[in-house]
PDB file of C-alpha atoms in Angstrom:
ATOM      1  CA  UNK K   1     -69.876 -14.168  30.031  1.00 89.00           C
ATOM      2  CA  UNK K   2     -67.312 -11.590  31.341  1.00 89.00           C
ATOM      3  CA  UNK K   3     -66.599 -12.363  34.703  1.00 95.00           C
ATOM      4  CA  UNK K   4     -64.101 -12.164  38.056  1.00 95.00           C
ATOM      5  CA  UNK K   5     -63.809 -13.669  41.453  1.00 97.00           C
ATOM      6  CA  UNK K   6     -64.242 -11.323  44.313  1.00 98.00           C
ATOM      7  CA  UNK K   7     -64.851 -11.126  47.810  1.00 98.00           C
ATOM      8  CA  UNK K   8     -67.668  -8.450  48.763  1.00 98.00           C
ATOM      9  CA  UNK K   9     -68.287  -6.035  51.574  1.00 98.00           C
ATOM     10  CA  UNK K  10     -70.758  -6.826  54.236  1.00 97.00           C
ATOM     11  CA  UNK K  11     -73.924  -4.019  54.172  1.00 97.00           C
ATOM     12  CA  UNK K  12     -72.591  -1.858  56.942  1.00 98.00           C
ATOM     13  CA  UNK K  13     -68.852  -1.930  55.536  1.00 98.00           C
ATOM     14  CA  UNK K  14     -70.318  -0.650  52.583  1.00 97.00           C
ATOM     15  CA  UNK K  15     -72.563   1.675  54.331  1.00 97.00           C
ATOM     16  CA  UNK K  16     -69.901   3.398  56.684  1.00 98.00           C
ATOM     17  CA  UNK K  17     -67.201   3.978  53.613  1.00 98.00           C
ATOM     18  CA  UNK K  18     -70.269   5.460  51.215  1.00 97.00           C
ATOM     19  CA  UNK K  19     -70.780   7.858  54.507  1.00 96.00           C
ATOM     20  CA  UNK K  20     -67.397   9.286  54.009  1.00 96.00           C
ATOM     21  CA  UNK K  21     -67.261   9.025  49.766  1.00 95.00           C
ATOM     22  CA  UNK K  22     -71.048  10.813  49.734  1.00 93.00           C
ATOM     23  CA  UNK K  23     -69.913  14.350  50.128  1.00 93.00           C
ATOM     24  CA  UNK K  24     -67.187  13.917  48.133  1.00 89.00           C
ATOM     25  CA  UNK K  25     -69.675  12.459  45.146  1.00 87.00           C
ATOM     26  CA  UNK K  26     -71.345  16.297  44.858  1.00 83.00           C
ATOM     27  CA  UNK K  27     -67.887  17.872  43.982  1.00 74.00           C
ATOM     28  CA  UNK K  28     -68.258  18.931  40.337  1.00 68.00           C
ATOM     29  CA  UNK K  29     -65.565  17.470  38.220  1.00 74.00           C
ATOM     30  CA  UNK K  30     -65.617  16.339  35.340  1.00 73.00           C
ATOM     31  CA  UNK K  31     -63.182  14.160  34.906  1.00 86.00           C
ATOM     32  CA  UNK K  32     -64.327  11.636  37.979  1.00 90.00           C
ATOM     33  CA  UNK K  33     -66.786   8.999  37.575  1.00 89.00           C
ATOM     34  CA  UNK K  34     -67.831   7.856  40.891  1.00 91.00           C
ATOM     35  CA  UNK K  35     -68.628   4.256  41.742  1.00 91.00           C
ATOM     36  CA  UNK K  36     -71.894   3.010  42.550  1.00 89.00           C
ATOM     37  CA  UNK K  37     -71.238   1.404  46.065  1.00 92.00           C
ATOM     38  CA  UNK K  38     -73.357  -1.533  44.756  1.00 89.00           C
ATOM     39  CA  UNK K  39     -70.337  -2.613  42.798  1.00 90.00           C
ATOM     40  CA  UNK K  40     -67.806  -2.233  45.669  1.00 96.00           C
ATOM     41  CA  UNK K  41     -65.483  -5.792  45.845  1.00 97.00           C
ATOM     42  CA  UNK K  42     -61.904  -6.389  45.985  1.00 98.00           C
ATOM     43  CA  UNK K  43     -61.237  -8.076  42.684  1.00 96.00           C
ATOM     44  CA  UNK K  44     -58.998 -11.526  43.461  1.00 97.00           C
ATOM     45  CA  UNK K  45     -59.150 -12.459  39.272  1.00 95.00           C
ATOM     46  CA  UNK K  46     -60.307 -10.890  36.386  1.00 94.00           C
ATOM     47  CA  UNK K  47     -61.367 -13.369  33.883  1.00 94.00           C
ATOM     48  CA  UNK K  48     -62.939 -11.262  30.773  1.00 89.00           C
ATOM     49  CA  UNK K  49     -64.710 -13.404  28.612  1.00 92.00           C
ATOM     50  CA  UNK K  50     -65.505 -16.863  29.501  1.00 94.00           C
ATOM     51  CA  UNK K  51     -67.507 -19.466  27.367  1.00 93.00           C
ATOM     52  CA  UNK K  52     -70.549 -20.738  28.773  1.00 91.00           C
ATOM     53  CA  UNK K  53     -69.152 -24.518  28.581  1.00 93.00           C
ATOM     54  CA  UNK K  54     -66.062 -23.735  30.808  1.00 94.00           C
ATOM     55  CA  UNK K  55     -67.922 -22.374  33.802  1.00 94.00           C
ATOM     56  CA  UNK K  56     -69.169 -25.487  35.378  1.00 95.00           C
ATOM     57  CA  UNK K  57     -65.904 -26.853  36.273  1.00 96.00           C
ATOM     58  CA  UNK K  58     -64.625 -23.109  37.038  1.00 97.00           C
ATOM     59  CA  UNK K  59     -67.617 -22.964  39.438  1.00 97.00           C
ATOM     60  CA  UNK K  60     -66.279 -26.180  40.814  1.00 97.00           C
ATOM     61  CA  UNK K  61     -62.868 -25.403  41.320  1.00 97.00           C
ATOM     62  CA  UNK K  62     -63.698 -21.961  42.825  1.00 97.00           C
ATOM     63  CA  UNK K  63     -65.965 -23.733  45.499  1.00 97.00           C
ATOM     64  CA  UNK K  64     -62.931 -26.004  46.272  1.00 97.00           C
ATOM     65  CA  UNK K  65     -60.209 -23.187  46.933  1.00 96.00           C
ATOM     66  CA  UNK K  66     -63.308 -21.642  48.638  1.00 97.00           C
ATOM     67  CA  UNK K  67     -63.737 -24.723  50.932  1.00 96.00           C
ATOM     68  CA  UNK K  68     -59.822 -24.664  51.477  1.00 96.00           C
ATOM     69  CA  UNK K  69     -59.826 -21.077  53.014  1.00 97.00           C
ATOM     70  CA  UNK K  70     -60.522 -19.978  56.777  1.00 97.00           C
ATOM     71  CA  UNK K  71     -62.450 -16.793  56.905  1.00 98.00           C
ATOM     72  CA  UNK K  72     -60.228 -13.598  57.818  1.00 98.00           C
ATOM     73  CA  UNK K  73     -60.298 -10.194  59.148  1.00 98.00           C
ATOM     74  CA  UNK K  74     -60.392  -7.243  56.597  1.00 98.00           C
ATOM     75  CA  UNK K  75     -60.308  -3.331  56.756  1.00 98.00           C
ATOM     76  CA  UNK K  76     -60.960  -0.784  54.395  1.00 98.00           C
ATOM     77  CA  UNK K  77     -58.081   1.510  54.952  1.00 97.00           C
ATOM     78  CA  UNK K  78     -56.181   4.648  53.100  1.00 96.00           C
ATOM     79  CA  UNK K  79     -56.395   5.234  49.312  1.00 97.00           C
ATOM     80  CA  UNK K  80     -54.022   5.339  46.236  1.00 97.00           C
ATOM     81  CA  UNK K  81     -54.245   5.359  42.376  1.00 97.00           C
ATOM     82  CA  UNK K  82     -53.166   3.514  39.124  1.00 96.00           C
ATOM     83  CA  UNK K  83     -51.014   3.725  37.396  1.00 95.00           C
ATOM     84  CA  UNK K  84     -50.146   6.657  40.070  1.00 94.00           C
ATOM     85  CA  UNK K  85     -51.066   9.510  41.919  1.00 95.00           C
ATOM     86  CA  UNK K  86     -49.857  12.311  39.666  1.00 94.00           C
ATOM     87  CA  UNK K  87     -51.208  10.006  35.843  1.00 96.00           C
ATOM     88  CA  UNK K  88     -54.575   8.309  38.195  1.00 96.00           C
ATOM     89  CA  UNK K  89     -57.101   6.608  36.001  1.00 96.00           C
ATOM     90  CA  UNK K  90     -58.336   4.397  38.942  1.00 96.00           C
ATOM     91  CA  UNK K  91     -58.524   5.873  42.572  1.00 96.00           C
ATOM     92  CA  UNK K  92     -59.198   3.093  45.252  1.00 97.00           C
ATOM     93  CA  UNK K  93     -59.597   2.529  48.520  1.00 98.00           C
ATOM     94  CA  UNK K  94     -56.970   0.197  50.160  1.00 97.00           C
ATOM     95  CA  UNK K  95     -57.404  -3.056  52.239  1.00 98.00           C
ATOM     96  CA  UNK K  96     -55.500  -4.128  55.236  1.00 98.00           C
ATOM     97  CA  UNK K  97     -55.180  -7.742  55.411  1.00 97.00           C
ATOM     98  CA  UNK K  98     -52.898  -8.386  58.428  1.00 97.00           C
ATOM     99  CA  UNK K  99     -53.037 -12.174  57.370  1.00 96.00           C
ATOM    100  CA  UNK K 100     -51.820 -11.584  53.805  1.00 95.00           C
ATOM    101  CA  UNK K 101     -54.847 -14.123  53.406  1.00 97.00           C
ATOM    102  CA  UNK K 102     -56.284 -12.154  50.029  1.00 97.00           C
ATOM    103  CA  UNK K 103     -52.572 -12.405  48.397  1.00 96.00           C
ATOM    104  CA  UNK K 104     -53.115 -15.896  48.954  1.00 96.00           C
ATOM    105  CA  UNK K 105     -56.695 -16.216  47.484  1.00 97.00           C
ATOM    106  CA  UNK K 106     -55.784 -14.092  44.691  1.00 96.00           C
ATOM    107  CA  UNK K 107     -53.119 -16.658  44.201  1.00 95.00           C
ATOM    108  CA  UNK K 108     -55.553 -19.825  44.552  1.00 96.00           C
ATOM    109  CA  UNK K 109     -58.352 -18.971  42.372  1.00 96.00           C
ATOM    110  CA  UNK K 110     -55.805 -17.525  39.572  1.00 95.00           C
ATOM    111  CA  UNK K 111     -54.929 -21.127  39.914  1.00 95.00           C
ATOM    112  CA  UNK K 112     -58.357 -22.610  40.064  1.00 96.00           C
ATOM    113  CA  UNK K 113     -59.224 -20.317  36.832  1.00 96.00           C
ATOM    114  CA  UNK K 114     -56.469 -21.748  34.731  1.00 95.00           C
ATOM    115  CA  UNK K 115     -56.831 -25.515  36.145  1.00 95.00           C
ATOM    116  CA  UNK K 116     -60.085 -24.924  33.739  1.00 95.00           C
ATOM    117  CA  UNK K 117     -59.201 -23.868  31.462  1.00 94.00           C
ATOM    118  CA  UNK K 118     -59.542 -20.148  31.777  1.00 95.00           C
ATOM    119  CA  UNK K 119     -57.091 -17.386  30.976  1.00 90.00           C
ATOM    120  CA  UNK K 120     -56.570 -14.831  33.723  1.00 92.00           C
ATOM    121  CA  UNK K 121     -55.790 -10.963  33.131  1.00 86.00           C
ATOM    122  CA  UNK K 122     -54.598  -8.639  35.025  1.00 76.00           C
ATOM    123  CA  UNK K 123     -51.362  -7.464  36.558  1.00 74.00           C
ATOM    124  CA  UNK K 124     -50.089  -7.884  39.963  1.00 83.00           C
ATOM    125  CA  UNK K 125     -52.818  -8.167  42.702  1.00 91.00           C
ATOM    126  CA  UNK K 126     -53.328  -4.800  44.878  1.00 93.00           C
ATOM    127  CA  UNK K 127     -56.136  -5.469  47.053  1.00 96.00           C
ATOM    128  CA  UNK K 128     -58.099  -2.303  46.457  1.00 97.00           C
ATOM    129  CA  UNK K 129     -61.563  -1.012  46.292  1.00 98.00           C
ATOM    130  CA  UNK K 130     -62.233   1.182  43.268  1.00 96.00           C
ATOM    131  CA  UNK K 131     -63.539   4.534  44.483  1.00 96.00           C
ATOM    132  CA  UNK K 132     -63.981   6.751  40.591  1.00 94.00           C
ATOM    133  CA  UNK K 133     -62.940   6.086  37.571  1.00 92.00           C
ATOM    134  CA  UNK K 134     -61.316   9.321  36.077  1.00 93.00           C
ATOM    135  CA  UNK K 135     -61.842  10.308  32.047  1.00 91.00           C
ATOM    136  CA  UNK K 136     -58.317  11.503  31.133  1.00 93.00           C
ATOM    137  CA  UNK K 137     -54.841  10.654  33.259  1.00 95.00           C
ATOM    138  CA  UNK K 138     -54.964  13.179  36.171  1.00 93.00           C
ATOM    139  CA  UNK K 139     -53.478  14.411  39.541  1.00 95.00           C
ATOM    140  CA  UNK K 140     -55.433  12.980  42.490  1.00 94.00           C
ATOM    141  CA  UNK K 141     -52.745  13.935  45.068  1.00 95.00           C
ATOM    142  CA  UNK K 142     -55.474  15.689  47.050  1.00 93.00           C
ATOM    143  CA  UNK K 143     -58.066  13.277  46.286  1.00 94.00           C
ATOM    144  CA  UNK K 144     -55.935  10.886  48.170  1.00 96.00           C
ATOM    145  CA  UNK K 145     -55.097  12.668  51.169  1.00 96.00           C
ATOM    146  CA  UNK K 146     -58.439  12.950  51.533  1.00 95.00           C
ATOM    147  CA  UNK K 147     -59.140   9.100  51.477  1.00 96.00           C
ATOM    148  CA  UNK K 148     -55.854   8.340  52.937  1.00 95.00           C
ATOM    149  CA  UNK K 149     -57.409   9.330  56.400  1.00 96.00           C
ATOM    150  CA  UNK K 150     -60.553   6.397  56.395  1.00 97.00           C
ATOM    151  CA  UNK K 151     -60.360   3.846  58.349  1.00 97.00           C
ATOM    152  CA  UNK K 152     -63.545   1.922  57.955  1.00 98.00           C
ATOM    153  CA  UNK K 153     -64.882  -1.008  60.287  1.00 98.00           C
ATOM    154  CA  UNK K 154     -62.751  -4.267  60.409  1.00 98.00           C
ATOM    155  CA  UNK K 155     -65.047  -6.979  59.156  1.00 98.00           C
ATOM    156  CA  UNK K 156     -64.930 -10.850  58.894  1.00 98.00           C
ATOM    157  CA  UNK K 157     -64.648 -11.898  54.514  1.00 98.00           C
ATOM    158  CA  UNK K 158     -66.374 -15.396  54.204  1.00 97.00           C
ATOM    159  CA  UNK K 159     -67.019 -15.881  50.779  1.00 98.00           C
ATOM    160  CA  UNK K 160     -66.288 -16.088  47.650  1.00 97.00           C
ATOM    161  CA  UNK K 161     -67.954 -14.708  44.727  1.00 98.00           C
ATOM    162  CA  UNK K 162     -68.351 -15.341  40.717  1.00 97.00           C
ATOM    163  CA  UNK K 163     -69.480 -11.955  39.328  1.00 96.00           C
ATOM    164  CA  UNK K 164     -70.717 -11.760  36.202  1.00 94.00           C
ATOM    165  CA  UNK K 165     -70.284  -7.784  34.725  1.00 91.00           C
ATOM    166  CA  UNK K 166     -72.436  -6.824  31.438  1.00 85.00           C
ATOM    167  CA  UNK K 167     -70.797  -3.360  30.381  1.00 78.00           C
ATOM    168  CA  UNK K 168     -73.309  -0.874  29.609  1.00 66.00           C
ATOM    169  CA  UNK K 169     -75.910  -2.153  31.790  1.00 65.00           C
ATOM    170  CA  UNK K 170     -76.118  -0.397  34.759  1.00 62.00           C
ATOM    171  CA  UNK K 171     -76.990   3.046  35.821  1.00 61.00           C
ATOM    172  CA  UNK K 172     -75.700   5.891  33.694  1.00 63.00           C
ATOM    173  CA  UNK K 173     -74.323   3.013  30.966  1.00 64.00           C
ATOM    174  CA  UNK K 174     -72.107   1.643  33.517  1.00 69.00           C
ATOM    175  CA  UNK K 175     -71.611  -2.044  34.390  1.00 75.00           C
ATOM    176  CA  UNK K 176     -74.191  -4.282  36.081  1.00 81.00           C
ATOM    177  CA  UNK K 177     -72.806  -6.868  38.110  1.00 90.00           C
ATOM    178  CA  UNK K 178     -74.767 -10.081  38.748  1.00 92.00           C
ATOM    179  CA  UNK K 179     -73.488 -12.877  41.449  1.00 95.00           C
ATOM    180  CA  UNK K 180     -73.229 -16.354  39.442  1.00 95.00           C
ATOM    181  CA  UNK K 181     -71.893 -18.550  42.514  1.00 96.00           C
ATOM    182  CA  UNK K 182     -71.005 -17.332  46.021  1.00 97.00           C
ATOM    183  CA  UNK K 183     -68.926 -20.013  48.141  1.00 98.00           C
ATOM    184  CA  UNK K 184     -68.115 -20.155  51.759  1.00 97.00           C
ATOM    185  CA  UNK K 185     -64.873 -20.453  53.174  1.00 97.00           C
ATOM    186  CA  UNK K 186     -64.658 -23.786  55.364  1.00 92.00           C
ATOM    187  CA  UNK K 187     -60.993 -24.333  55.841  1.00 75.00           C
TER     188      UNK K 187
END
């Protein structure tokens, strides 16, 4: 299974920020692939490909940083790209996390990935929503200034999730995401 650990929107923090990305969706280019707003998360570890046999105890040590962690405040706030504005393949939404609390999870369930046994990818953790997905390297100065000025409802994250992804599955060949264990934060 490909999978990564995430923490998900609530319905109406989805809802407000696909208010403001809508219009923006019927601008003909190209070169930008909008996300669905069903596959909105802020990705804490990206795991790839993960044999059945090792997900068990992943499952369990993922419910156990869960359990560690207090819920905290979130907000879907500004925009940037990756690499970079002027050579963007990604553009995302940013996250304010006043507590640093994501930084921290990131950290933990890297940790809880690779107590099992699983190798974690990635670089260093931006907590981001991803907005489009562009086709070549581009400049998405304007797209930016454009997101740069959302500020979307400050919500409460209480979970944790285990997302399965099966590329090519979705709408328009694009991922399908399916939740394989969702844990609550206790601490």
């Amino acid at each position: 299974m490909r999978l990564f650990v995430a923490v998900v929107p609530p319905i109406e923090v989805v809802e407000d920020l696909n208010e403001f990305v809508e219009p923006r969706r019927e601008h003909p280019d190209d070169d930008i692939r909008w996300a669905s707003d069903q596959h909105w998360h802020i990705t804490l570890a990206f795991l790839g490909d993960v044999p059945d046999w090792k997900t068990e105890e992943l499952e369990e040590r993922l419910e156990s940083a869960a359990q560690r962690q207090k819920p905290f405040e979130l907000q879907l706030t500004g925009a940037g790209a990756f690499p970079g504005v002027p050579d963007a393949r990604v553009l995302y939404a940013g996250v304010r996390d006043d507590s640093e609390s994501l930084k921290h999870l990131s950290m933990t369930t890297r940790a809880a990935a690779s107590r099992a046994g699983v190798t974690v990818e990635g670089r260093k953790f931006t907590p981001h929503v991803t907005l489009a997905r562009l086709r070549r390297p581009i400049d998405v100065t304007r797209w930016v200034r454009v997101f740069d000025t959302y500020d979307g409802p400050v919500w409460t994250a209480g979970s944790l999730r285990l997302i399965e992804s099966r590329l090519g599955e979705g709408p328009g060949h694009s991922a399908a995401y399916d939740t394989v264990g969702e844990w609550d934060f206790l601490g």
